[in-house]
Amino acid sequence: MSISKEVKRITTHTLQEMKDHGEPIAMLTAYDFSMARIIDEAGIDVILVGDSASNVMAGHETTLPITLDQMIYHASSVVRAAKKSLVVVDLPFGTYQGDSKKALNSAIRIMKESGAHAVKLEGGVQIIDSVKRILKAGIPVMGHLGLIPQSIYKFGTYTVRAKEEMESKQLKEDALALEKAGVFAIVVEKIPAKLAAEVSKSLRIPTIGIGGGNQTDGQVLVTHDMIGITKDFHPRFLRRYLELYNEMKGAFERYITDVKSRDFPSNKEQY
Ligand code: KIV
């Protein structure tokens, strides 16, 4: 008798069930096959192909330069590795703002060319037409409020958002508008924990926090930050599970020493 090894894929409905049952959702970023395979096998619920690839993979200062073609390349690599996780892909800057038809075309390209399961857009009421148009085509959408890095030049800094009454009120309205439009979850980035808790409680759909305290319905971190590959980045919300920058640098240094001293390869490491 053969036992089926088929794994059940996490869907947007699974995430809703998790919120309904009070089970926290775990999300991490990935941009390539090898990392996505480890994360998926570890049992993560959602893999985000974030436009943070612009910083982490390409070394840009902001997320603005990454293109739709580059996001599709990263997303395709991740999709090939993800057997169980839900794969969500960021629509990059300039591919959805202010033009809902363009937004739909961008989302369709991501879904068709990468095989991903959902897209994420930054913003609230100001992008609601794009959100609605994408949803109408049957493409699941994740929202993103609070610190929205694609608007960095409008904010001027990466500091905590919505500390003031007016911005906090706007964020609550944005969250409700996104839920009403039909998004399946909302990322809330770098906002006061009290506000994140209030928004999470007021919504039927799950919130996924990064720098939003522990009362959101899930958490997300940039993988390269949490395993310590990125350097000199120590925001308060970040828990580092490894310090790989130094570990890897040490390994590369040992390899260089071994090559230079002809210690590598040894007799056992040749044909
Ligand atoms: O691009 C990204 O990695 C993100 C997360 C920080 C939520 O949007």
XYZ file of N, CA and C and ligand atoms in Angstrom:
821
model
N 0.848 -1.200 0.000
C 0.000 0.000 0.000
C 0.887 1.257 0.000
N 0.592 2.161 -0.905
C 1.422 3.373 -0.929
C 0.739 4.490 -0.128
N 1.545 5.171 0.636
C 0.994 6.274 1.431
C 1.247 7.570 0.673
N 0.198 8.354 0.425
C 0.354 9.596 -0.315
C 1.196 10.588 0.488
N 2.201 11.156 -0.206
C 3.066 12.130 0.490
C 2.609 13.552 0.197
N 1.417 13.654 -0.440
C 0.964 14.986 -0.830
C 0.725 15.881 0.401
N 1.291 17.080 0.375
C 1.082 17.992 1.505
C -0.041 18.955 1.156
N -0.802 19.319 2.189
C -1.929 20.209 1.961
C -1.431 21.653 1.968
N -1.688 22.363 0.880
C -1.235 23.753 0.732
C -2.030 24.674 1.652
N -1.335 25.618 2.262
C -2.008 26.680 3.020
C -2.691 27.599 2.009
N -3.915 27.972 2.283
C -4.634 28.888 1.393
C -5.048 30.131 2.190
N -5.625 31.074 1.479
C -6.115 32.272 2.169
C -7.214 31.889 3.178
N -7.942 30.818 2.841
C -9.004 30.357 3.761
C -8.399 29.763 5.036
N -7.262 29.066 4.865
C -6.579 28.507 6.048
C -6.215 29.647 7.000
N -5.723 30.748 6.427
C -5.299 31.881 7.274
C -6.490 32.447 8.047
N -7.649 32.503 7.375
C -8.852 32.999 8.060
C -9.237 32.052 9.196
N -9.142 30.739 8.908
C -9.460 29.750 9.959
C -8.503 29.902 11.138
N -7.240 30.173 10.816
C -6.254 30.335 11.883
C -6.632 31.515 12.775
N -7.018 32.630 12.133
C -7.447 33.788 12.940
C -8.671 33.400 13.783
N -9.628 32.726 13.141
C -10.864 32.378 13.850
C -10.592 31.486 15.063
N -9.526 30.650 14.946
C -9.204 29.732 16.057
C -8.118 30.281 16.980
N -7.690 31.526 16.705
C -6.682 32.144 17.569
C -5.284 31.578 17.384
N -5.025 30.962 16.200
C -3.680 30.410 15.952
C -2.837 31.424 15.181
N -1.725 31.883 15.745
C -0.911 32.884 15.050
C -0.339 32.394 13.722
N -0.259 33.315 12.773
C 0.249 33.024 11.417
C 1.725 33.434 11.360
N 2.568 32.529 10.832
C 4.015 32.848 10.718
C 4.374 33.080 9.252
N 4.946 34.240 8.976
C 5.324 34.593 7.597
C 6.782 35.044 7.584
N 7.517 34.653 6.536
C 8.900 35.087 6.338
C 9.087 35.432 4.870
N 10.110 36.202 4.571
C 10.393 36.529 3.168
C 11.340 35.492 2.563
N 11.253 35.339 1.239
C 12.263 34.582 0.482
C 12.265 35.140 -0.933
N 13.438 35.022 -1.561
C 13.565 35.565 -2.927
C 14.186 34.549 -3.876
N 14.586 33.379 -3.337
C 15.249 32.392 -4.187
C 14.848 30.982 -3.770
N 15.152 30.017 -4.643
C 14.734 28.626 -4.459
C 15.302 28.022 -3.174
N 16.618 28.156 -2.967
C 17.278 27.449 -1.856
C 16.739 27.898 -0.499
N 16.612 29.194 -0.314
C 16.099 29.722 0.957
C 14.625 29.334 1.129
N 13.855 29.450 0.051
C 12.419 29.148 0.135
C 12.201 27.680 0.500
N 13.081 26.789 -0.012
C 12.910 25.366 0.295
C 13.115 25.106 1.795
N 14.116 25.737 2.378
C 14.360 25.538 3.820
C 13.176 26.082 4.632
N 12.732 27.272 4.253
C 11.643 27.924 5.002
C 10.349 27.118 4.882
N 10.076 26.643 3.672
C 8.862 25.854 3.444
C 8.926 24.554 4.242
N 10.074 23.886 4.199
C 10.207 22.607 4.921
C 10.171 22.807 6.430
N 10.539 24.008 6.888
C 10.460 24.306 8.325
C 9.003 24.432 8.770
N 8.095 24.643 7.792
C 6.674 24.686 8.119
C 6.057 26.069 8.205
N 6.667 27.030 7.533
C 6.115 28.390 7.567
C 4.735 28.404 6.885
N 3.861 29.311 7.337
C 2.522 29.388 6.738
C 2.545 30.170 5.424
N 3.225 31.307 5.431
C 3.229 32.181 4.253
C 4.658 32.580 3.910
N 5.019 32.487 2.629
C 6.295 33.055 2.168
C 5.963 34.319 1.393
N 6.584 35.416 1.813
C 6.412 36.682 1.104
C 7.619 36.930 0.207
N 7.358 37.033 -1.085
C 8.417 37.482 -1.991
C 8.316 39.005 -1.954
N 9.004 39.585 -0.978
C 8.878 41.022 -0.725
C 9.721 41.827 -1.689
N 9.290 43.077 -1.886
C 10.131 43.956 -2.709
C 11.346 44.413 -1.905
N 11.459 43.934 -0.652
C 12.703 44.108 0.098
C 13.850 43.398 -0.616
N 13.533 42.574 -1.596
C 14.573 42.000 -2.476
C 15.420 43.114 -3.082
N 14.799 44.266 -3.272
C 15.513 45.411 -3.834
C 16.691 45.801 -2.936
N 16.476 45.751 -1.602
C 17.548 46.043 -0.644
C 18.453 44.822 -0.466
N 17.806 43.708 -0.113
C 18.544 42.529 0.347
C 19.309 41.828 -0.779
N 18.666 41.682 -1.920
C 19.287 40.950 -3.026
C 20.124 41.858 -3.918
N 19.607 43.082 -4.164
C 20.257 43.939 -5.161
C 21.094 45.058 -4.548
N 20.950 45.277 -3.233
C 21.772 46.289 -2.575
C 21.314 47.724 -2.785
N 20.060 47.912 -3.230
C 19.540 49.281 -3.363
C 19.211 49.841 -1.988
N 19.188 51.168 -1.897
C 18.885 51.802 -0.624
C 17.395 51.704 -0.292
N 16.554 51.682 -1.324
C 15.109 51.627 -1.104
C 14.510 50.475 -1.922
N 13.180 50.298 -1.753
C 12.498 49.249 -2.516
C 12.029 49.757 -3.887
N 12.238 51.032 -4.149
C 11.669 51.620 -5.364
C 12.223 51.081 -6.688
N 13.530 50.790 -6.791
C 14.051 50.432 -8.125
C 13.625 49.064 -8.668
N 13.215 48.132 -7.804
C 12.981 46.762 -8.319
C 11.830 46.766 -9.336
N 11.994 45.960 -10.392
C 11.021 45.973 -11.490
C 10.079 44.775 -11.385
N 9.025 44.837 -12.181
C 8.055 43.739 -12.227
C 8.725 42.462 -12.742
N 9.558 42.583 -13.766
C 10.267 41.405 -14.306
C 11.154 40.779 -13.231
N 11.834 41.617 -12.447
C 12.711 41.083 -11.395
C 11.891 40.393 -10.307
N 10.747 40.974 -9.949
C 9.883 40.339 -8.936
C 9.371 38.997 -9.449
N 9.058 38.930 -10.733
C 8.561 37.672 -11.315
C 9.663 36.608 -11.282
N 10.904 37.038 -11.560
C 12.040 36.101 -11.499
C 12.189 35.538 -10.072
N 12.186 36.431 -9.073
C 12.317 35.976 -7.677
C 11.140 35.061 -7.306
N 9.932 35.504 -7.678
C 8.729 34.747 -7.293
C 8.722 33.348 -7.926
N 9.132 33.236 -9.185
C 9.143 31.916 -9.851
C 10.079 30.968 -9.118
N 11.231 31.482 -8.682
C 12.206 30.642 -7.975
C 11.611 30.148 -6.658
N 10.905 31.031 -5.960
C 10.301 30.672 -4.674
C 9.171 29.664 -4.872
N 8.350 29.899 -5.884
C 7.207 29.009 -6.132
C 7.683 27.577 -6.412
N 8.809 27.441 -7.107
C 9.326 26.096 -7.402
C 9.712 25.345 -6.128
N 9.989 26.076 -5.049
C 10.424 25.437 -3.801
C 9.283 25.234 -2.811
N 8.258 26.059 -2.901
C 7.217 26.074 -1.860
C 6.169 24.993 -2.112
N 6.218 23.939 -1.308
C 5.273 22.823 -1.481
C 4.033 23.009 -0.623
N 4.181 23.727 0.481
C 3.055 23.842 1.419
C 2.639 25.286 1.690
N 3.621 26.194 1.692
C 3.318 27.581 2.061
C 2.505 28.291 0.982
N 1.766 29.289 1.437
C 1.101 30.220 0.520
C 2.156 31.237 0.083
N 2.284 31.455 -1.226
C 3.303 32.397 -1.720
C 2.631 33.710 -2.146
N 3.016 34.779 -1.460
C 2.470 36.121 -1.730
C 3.589 36.983 -2.310
N 3.269 37.752 -3.348
C 4.307 38.531 -4.036
C 3.955 40.027 -4.018
N 4.943 40.847 -3.665
C 4.737 42.304 -3.686
C 4.615 42.811 -5.116
N 3.613 43.649 -5.364
C 3.607 44.416 -6.617
C 4.596 45.559 -6.413
N 5.598 45.687 -7.280
C 6.605 46.730 -7.038
C 6.100 48.139 -7.333
N 6.850 49.096 -6.813
C 6.527 50.512 -6.980
C 6.335 50.852 -8.466
N 5.257 51.594 -8.727
C 5.016 52.075 -10.089
C 4.214 51.113 -10.954
N 3.789 49.982 -10.374
C 3.058 49.020 -11.207
C 1.577 48.930 -10.847
N 1.134 49.762 -9.891
C -0.296 49.683 -9.513
C -0.876 51.003 -9.024
N -0.021 51.961 -8.654
C -0.529 53.210 -8.075
C -1.146 54.093 -9.170
N -2.366 54.556 -8.910
C -2.980 55.558 -9.785
C -3.537 55.036 -11.095
N -3.497 53.741 -11.330
C -4.007 53.211 -12.598
C -4.430 51.755 -12.373
N -5.726 51.569 -12.157
C -6.204 50.244 -11.759
C -6.055 49.206 -12.875
N -6.094 49.693 -14.150
C -5.947 48.759 -15.275
C -4.511 48.224 -15.307
N -3.578 49.139 -15.098
C -2.167 48.747 -15.047
C -1.937 47.798 -13.862
N -2.602 48.111 -12.741
C -2.474 47.274 -11.545
C -2.919 45.846 -11.849
N -4.056 45.733 -12.527
C -4.569 44.402 -12.857
C -3.594 43.668 -13.772
N -3.069 44.363 -14.793
C -2.104 43.727 -15.703
C -0.863 43.260 -14.949
N -0.394 44.080 -13.999
C 0.790 43.708 -13.215
C 0.504 42.454 -12.387
N -0.661 42.443 -11.740
C -1.023 41.295 -10.890
C -1.181 40.032 -11.740
N -1.790 40.182 -12.903
C -1.978 39.020 -13.791
C -0.621 38.481 -14.229
N 0.304 39.364 -14.563
C 1.645 38.903 -14.967
C 2.311 38.111 -13.839
N 2.193 38.609 -12.616
C 2.800 37.890 -11.477
C 2.183 36.501 -11.336
N 0.855 36.438 -11.371
C 0.172 35.150 -11.170
C 0.486 34.174 -12.310
N 0.417 34.659 -13.551
C 0.621 33.806 -14.733
C 2.075 33.364 -14.877
N 3.011 34.298 -14.706
C 4.405 34.006 -15.046
C 5.201 33.396 -13.886
N 4.716 33.582 -12.632
C 5.466 33.000 -11.509
C 4.749 31.825 -10.872
N 3.419 31.772 -11.021
C 2.661 30.696 -10.367
C 2.392 30.979 -8.896
N 2.601 32.227 -8.460
C 2.329 32.594 -7.061
C 0.827 32.553 -6.768
N 0.497 32.692 -5.473
C -0.898 32.492 -5.066
C -1.640 33.768 -4.708
N -0.913 34.872 -4.537
C -1.550 36.138 -4.140
C -0.560 37.275 -4.335
N -1.095 38.494 -4.336
C -0.222 39.670 -4.446
C -0.433 40.576 -3.230
N 0.569 41.402 -2.965
C 0.463 42.379 -1.868
C 0.678 43.781 -2.435
N -0.141 44.727 -1.957
C -0.054 46.126 -2.387
C 0.068 47.008 -1.157
N 0.821 48.072 -1.251
C 0.967 49.010 -0.136
C -0.038 50.159 -0.266
N -0.717 50.459 0.854
C -1.605 51.627 0.848
C -3.040 51.265 1.177
N -3.855 52.315 1.430
C -5.253 52.121 1.802
C -6.200 52.674 0.762
N -7.020 53.658 1.188
C -8.074 54.166 0.297
C -7.518 54.712 -1.023
N -6.278 55.214 -0.986
C -5.730 55.821 -2.215
C -5.448 54.784 -3.321
N -5.388 53.502 -2.971
C -5.154 52.479 -4.001
C -6.338 51.500 -4.094
N -7.470 51.887 -3.507
C -8.599 50.950 -3.381
C -9.145 50.517 -4.752
N -9.104 51.411 -5.742
C -9.597 51.030 -7.082
C -8.748 49.903 -7.664
N -7.433 50.004 -7.463
C -6.541 48.944 -7.951
C -6.821 47.635 -7.223
N -7.001 47.735 -5.915
C -7.281 46.537 -5.104
C -8.561 45.856 -5.611
N -9.605 46.670 -5.797
C -10.903 46.114 -6.205
C -10.827 45.455 -7.586
N -10.106 46.099 -8.486
C -10.012 45.576 -9.855
C -9.262 44.231 -9.875
N -8.203 44.143 -9.078
C -7.429 42.885 -9.006
C -8.296 41.786 -8.386
N -9.008 42.146 -7.314
C -9.858 41.163 -6.642
C -10.962 40.659 -7.570
N -11.491 41.553 -8.389
C -12.565 41.199 -9.325
C -12.111 40.129 -10.319
N -10.790 40.115 -10.593
C -10.241 39.129 -11.529
C -9.957 37.801 -10.833
N -10.309 37.721 -9.543
C -10.128 36.463 -8.814
C -8.745 36.287 -8.226
N -7.988 37.373 -8.137
C -6.634 37.291 -7.577
C -6.672 37.744 -6.113
N -6.260 36.872 -5.178
C -6.262 37.278 -3.763
C -5.256 38.402 -3.495
N -5.678 39.357 -2.666
C -4.835 40.519 -2.369
C -4.585 40.625 -0.857
N -3.308 40.873 -0.509
C -2.935 41.187 0.870
C -2.655 42.691 0.914
N -3.145 43.370 1.950
C -2.887 44.802 2.093
C -1.623 45.036 2.912
N -1.191 46.295 2.986
C 0.011 46.655 3.753
C -0.145 48.108 4.194
N -0.237 48.320 5.509
C -0.443 49.670 6.068
C 0.625 49.998 7.112
N 0.628 51.259 7.537
C 1.618 51.708 8.522
C 2.829 52.237 7.777
N 4.006 51.724 8.132
C 5.207 52.100 7.374
C 5.134 51.380 6.030
N 4.972 52.142 4.967
C 4.908 51.542 3.626
C 6.137 52.041 2.855
N 7.169 51.163 2.771
C 8.480 51.614 2.287
C 8.487 52.186 0.866
N 7.480 51.838 0.048
C 7.454 52.422 -1.301
C 7.165 53.928 -1.255
N 6.658 54.409 -0.104
C 6.376 55.848 0.037
C 7.431 56.533 0.894
N 8.621 55.982 0.964
C 9.665 56.508 1.846
C 9.978 57.986 1.586
N 9.905 58.399 0.318
C 10.250 59.800 0.033
C 9.131 60.756 0.459
N 7.914 60.205 0.659
C 6.824 61.024 1.192
C 7.008 61.168 2.705
N 7.354 60.062 3.389
C 7.539 60.089 4.855
C 8.859 60.762 5.252
N 9.897 60.459 4.481
C 11.218 61.013 4.789
C 12.056 60.172 5.742
N 11.415 59.262 6.522
C 12.180 58.407 7.442
C 11.472 57.053 7.579
N 12.226 56.074 8.151
C 11.650 54.742 8.399
C 11.177 54.606 9.853
N 10.844 55.722 10.465
C 10.445 55.701 11.871
C 9.004 55.176 12.060
N 8.626 54.942 13.312
C 7.291 54.406 13.644
C 6.195 55.310 13.078
N 5.169 54.702 12.483
C 4.059 55.459 11.877
C 2.854 55.491 12.832
N 1.921 56.373 12.489
C 0.597 56.444 13.132
C 0.658 56.634 14.646
N 1.619 57.421 15.110
C 1.673 57.721 16.544
C 0.681 58.843 16.877
N 0.423 59.687 15.871
C -0.497 60.811 16.088
C -1.923 60.383 15.746
N -2.873 61.068 16.382
C -4.293 60.740 16.276
C -4.795 60.709 14.820
N -4.361 61.735 14.043
C -4.898 61.832 12.676
C -4.455 60.651 11.808
N -3.181 60.299 11.924
C -2.657 59.198 11.104
C -3.206 57.848 11.580
N -3.399 57.741 12.890
C -3.934 56.502 13.450
C -5.388 56.308 12.997
N -6.148 57.406 12.956
C -7.547 57.360 12.500
C -7.596 56.945 11.026
N -6.682 57.517 10.242
C -6.616 57.206 8.810
C -6.282 55.723 8.596
N -5.349 55.233 9.419
C -4.956 53.828 9.282
C -6.145 52.904 9.570
N -6.923 53.252 10.579
C -8.099 52.418 10.908
C -9.099 52.438 9.763
N -9.284 53.625 9.174
C -10.215 53.736 8.034
C -9.704 52.938 6.838
N -8.391 53.025 6.604
C -7.783 52.275 5.496
C -7.981 50.773 5.690
N -7.759 50.310 6.922
C -7.887 48.878 7.220
C -9.318 48.409 6.951
N -10.288 49.210 7.391
C -11.696 48.829 7.180
C -12.048 48.836 5.698
N -11.517 49.832 4.971
C -11.800 49.927 3.524
C -11.210 48.722 2.789
N -10.004 48.316 3.186
C -9.365 47.156 2.539
C -10.158 45.886 2.840
N -10.573 45.746 4.103
C -11.361 44.551 4.455
C -12.672 44.522 3.669
N -13.320 45.677 3.587
C -14.597 45.763 2.871
C -14.407 45.421 1.384
N -13.275 45.842 0.836
C -13.014 45.570 -0.583
C -12.793 44.076 -0.812
N -12.316 43.364 0.218
C -12.165 41.912 0.090
C -10.750 41.359 0.203
N -9.791 42.162 0.723
C -8.438 41.611 0.890
C -8.489 40.505 1.951
N -7.540 39.549 1.861
C -7.622 38.394 2.773
C -6.788 38.577 4.036
N -5.907 39.575 4.053
C -5.070 39.842 5.229
C -4.399 41.201 5.029
N -3.928 41.778 6.122
C -3.240 43.074 6.032
C -1.953 43.032 6.862
N -0.831 43.412 6.237
C 0.417 43.605 6.976
C 0.356 44.976 7.634
N 0.670 45.041 8.929
C 0.785 46.345 9.595
C 2.222 46.492 10.061
N 2.884 47.508 9.505
C 4.331 47.634 9.733
C 4.641 48.840 10.612
N 5.431 48.601 11.640
C 6.015 49.629 12.505
C 4.995 50.672 12.960
N 3.973 50.188 13.671
C 2.991 51.092 14.285
C 2.915 50.743 15.773
N 2.389 51.635 16.617
C 2.310 51.332 18.043
C 1.527 50.034 18.291
N 2.023 49.240 19.248
C 1.415 47.937 19.538
C -0.069 48.071 19.899
N -0.401 49.159 20.595
C -1.790 49.363 21.031
C -2.711 49.537 19.813
N -2.236 50.311 18.854
C -3.023 50.533 17.635
C -3.138 49.232 16.829
N -2.024 48.507 16.722
C -2.039 47.241 15.969
C -3.029 46.264 16.594
N -3.064 46.242 17.930
C -3.985 45.350 18.644
C -5.429 45.762 18.374
N -5.673 47.062 18.407
C -7.033 47.583 18.192
C -7.516 47.247 16.780
N -6.635 47.471 15.800
C -6.998 47.187 14.391
C -7.258 45.689 14.226
N -6.390 44.866 14.809
C -6.523 43.414 14.679
C -7.846 42.936 15.261
N -8.234 43.535 16.362
C -9.484 43.156 17.027
C -10.699 43.593 16.223
N -10.577 44.753 15.560
C -11.728 45.310 14.852
C -11.972 44.640 13.508
N -10.957 43.931 12.989
C -11.101 43.313 11.664
C -11.493 41.844 11.782
N -12.241 41.375 10.781
C -12.558 39.941 10.685
C -11.355 39.196 10.116
N -10.668 39.839 9.135
C -9.524 39.203 8.472
C -8.259 39.323 9.337
N -7.265 38.448 9.094
C -6.047 38.515 9.898
C -5.149 39.709 9.574
N -4.463 40.189 10.621
C -3.391 41.168 10.447
C -2.075 40.428 10.666
N -1.045 40.858 9.952
C 0.283 40.266 10.130
C 1.230 41.409 10.432
N 1.830 41.370 11.612
C 2.603 42.516 12.071
C 4.096 42.372 11.863
N 4.740 43.526 11.644
C 6.201 43.617 11.705
C 6.477 44.908 12.461
N 6.941 44.768 13.691
C 7.081 45.954 14.535
C 5.727 46.481 14.965
N 4.779 45.579 15.224
C 3.433 45.989 15.641
C 3.003 45.268 16.920
N 3.952 44.755 17.685
C 3.611 44.092 18.950
C 3.081 42.681 18.758
N 2.650 42.066 19.879
C 2.297 40.640 19.787
C 0.800 40.357 19.800
N -0.010 41.394 19.544
C -1.454 41.147 19.497
C -2.000 41.112 18.067
N -1.119 41.159 17.071
C -1.584 40.975 15.692
C -1.816 39.475 15.475
N -2.493 39.129 14.370
C -2.862 37.721 14.166
C -1.707 36.894 13.609
N -0.635 37.566 13.220
C 0.543 36.855 12.741
C 1.730 37.772 12.802
N 2.888 37.230 12.458
C 4.127 38.022 12.457
C 4.873 37.761 11.161
N 5.600 38.780 10.695
C 6.484 38.610 9.538
C 7.820 39.278 9.840
N 8.894 38.644 9.387
C 10.219 39.275 9.425
C 10.887 39.048 8.078
N 11.835 39.915 7.773
C 12.675 39.697 6.601
C 13.698 38.631 7.002
N 13.703 37.518 6.278
C 14.528 36.368 6.659
C 15.996 36.738 6.840
N 16.531 37.520 5.903
C 17.956 37.868 5.985
C 18.281 38.689 7.233
N 17.272 39.392 7.769
C 17.466 40.115 9.028
C 17.450 39.139 10.200
N 16.469 38.218 10.204
C 16.317 37.347 11.383
C 17.403 36.283 11.467
N 18.078 35.981 10.369
C 19.198 35.033 10.474
C 20.544 35.773 10.430
N 20.490 37.087 10.502
C 21.712 37.871 10.697
C 22.644 37.899 9.503
N 22.087 37.839 8.293
C 22.943 38.007 7.106
C 23.111 39.495 6.818
N 22.029 40.258 7.026
C 22.138 41.705 6.833
C 22.988 42.283 7.967
N 23.675 43.348 7.661
C 24.648 43.905 8.599
C 24.156 45.261 9.115
N 24.514 45.578 10.340
C 24.221 46.900 10.902
C 22.743 47.283 10.808
N 21.838 46.347 11.062
C 20.404 46.652 11.071
C 19.827 46.053 12.350
N 19.536 46.942 13.325
C 19.105 46.438 14.628
C 17.869 47.181 15.146
N 16.774 47.201 14.391
C 15.579 47.859 14.928
C 15.055 47.074 16.146
N 14.315 47.760 17.003
C 13.848 47.149 18.246
C 12.986 45.893 17.997
N 12.221 45.919 16.882
C 11.278 44.819 16.648
C 11.950 43.529 16.158
N 13.225 43.627 15.779
C 13.885 42.480 15.137
C 14.495 41.523 16.167
N 14.079 40.253 16.119
C 14.774 39.228 16.907
C 15.683 38.464 15.943
N 16.984 38.442 16.265
C 17.943 37.710 15.408
C 18.114 36.296 15.944
N 17.798 35.306 15.109
C 17.886 33.897 15.519
C 19.255 33.305 15.215
N 20.016 33.955 14.358
C 21.370 33.524 14.012
C 22.195 34.775 13.746
N 23.509 34.601 13.746
C 24.395 35.707 13.354
C 25.210 35.222 12.161
N 24.523 35.018 11.040
C 25.176 34.349 9.911
C 26.226 35.193 9.210
N 26.134 36.503 9.319
C 27.126 37.342 8.635
C 28.530 36.928 9.077
N 28.727 36.868 10.391
C 30.051 36.531 10.921
C 30.399 35.068 10.686
N 29.377 34.195 10.842
C 29.586 32.754 10.608
C 30.057 32.516 9.180
N 29.379 33.153 8.239
C 29.692 32.935 6.820
C 31.043 33.556 6.471
N 31.273 34.737 6.996
C 32.544 35.417 6.715
C 33.706 34.542 7.209
N 33.525 33.962 8.396
C 34.544 33.084 8.964
C 34.801 31.880 8.062
N 33.732 31.302 7.536
C 33.871 30.133 6.646
C 34.601 30.534 5.360
N 34.264 31.670 4.814
C 34.922 32.123 3.570
C 36.417 32.388 3.843
N 36.705 32.953 5.010
C 38.113 33.229 5.356
C 38.901 31.919 5.484
N 38.256 30.903 6.109
C 38.943 29.609 6.276
C 39.196 28.961 4.920
N 38.219 29.069 4.029
C 38.366 28.514 2.673
C 39.540 29.186 1.945
N 39.611 30.510 2.034
C 40.693 31.260 1.361
C 42.051 30.797 1.913
N 42.126 30.690 3.245
C 43.373 30.231 3.879
C 43.741 28.838 3.370
N 42.745 27.934 3.308
C 42.993 26.552 2.882
C 43.468 26.486 1.429
N 42.886 27.321 0.571
C 43.300 27.336 -0.845
C 44.723 27.870 -0.952
N 44.962 28.979 -0.295
C 46.279 29.639 -0.396
C 47.395 28.745 0.158
N 47.057 27.922 1.183
C 48.085 27.077 1.792
C 48.148 25.691 1.133
N 47.335 25.493 0.106
C 47.209 24.202 -0.604
C 46.738 23.067 0.324
N 46.089 23.447 1.425
C 45.477 22.443 2.302
C 44.229 21.856 1.627
N 43.578 22.664 0.819
C 42.396 22.239 0.058
C 42.718 22.271 -1.419
N 42.388 21.240 -2.189
C 41.795 19.984 -1.741
C 42.846 19.004 -1.232
N 42.402 18.108 -0.334
C 43.305 17.074 0.192
C 43.286 15.874 -0.756
N 44.053 14.867 -0.411
C 44.068 13.660 -1.232
C 42.678 13.041 -1.342
N 41.940 13.127 -0.251
C 40.593 12.524 -0.219
C 39.599 13.334 -1.034
N 39.954 14.551 -1.353
C 39.013 15.436 -2.073
C 39.392 15.583 -3.541
N 40.080 14.566 -4.072
C 40.420 14.619 -5.502
C 40.172 13.268 -6.140
N 40.279 13.180 -7.484
C 40.003 11.930 -8.224
C 41.298 11.331 -8.759
O 9.062 43.684 1.258
C 8.972 43.150 2.379
O 9.825 42.363 2.823
C 7.787 43.470 3.191
C 7.787 43.020 4.615
C 8.674 43.875 5.432
C 6.428 42.962 5.176
O 6.901 44.079 2.716
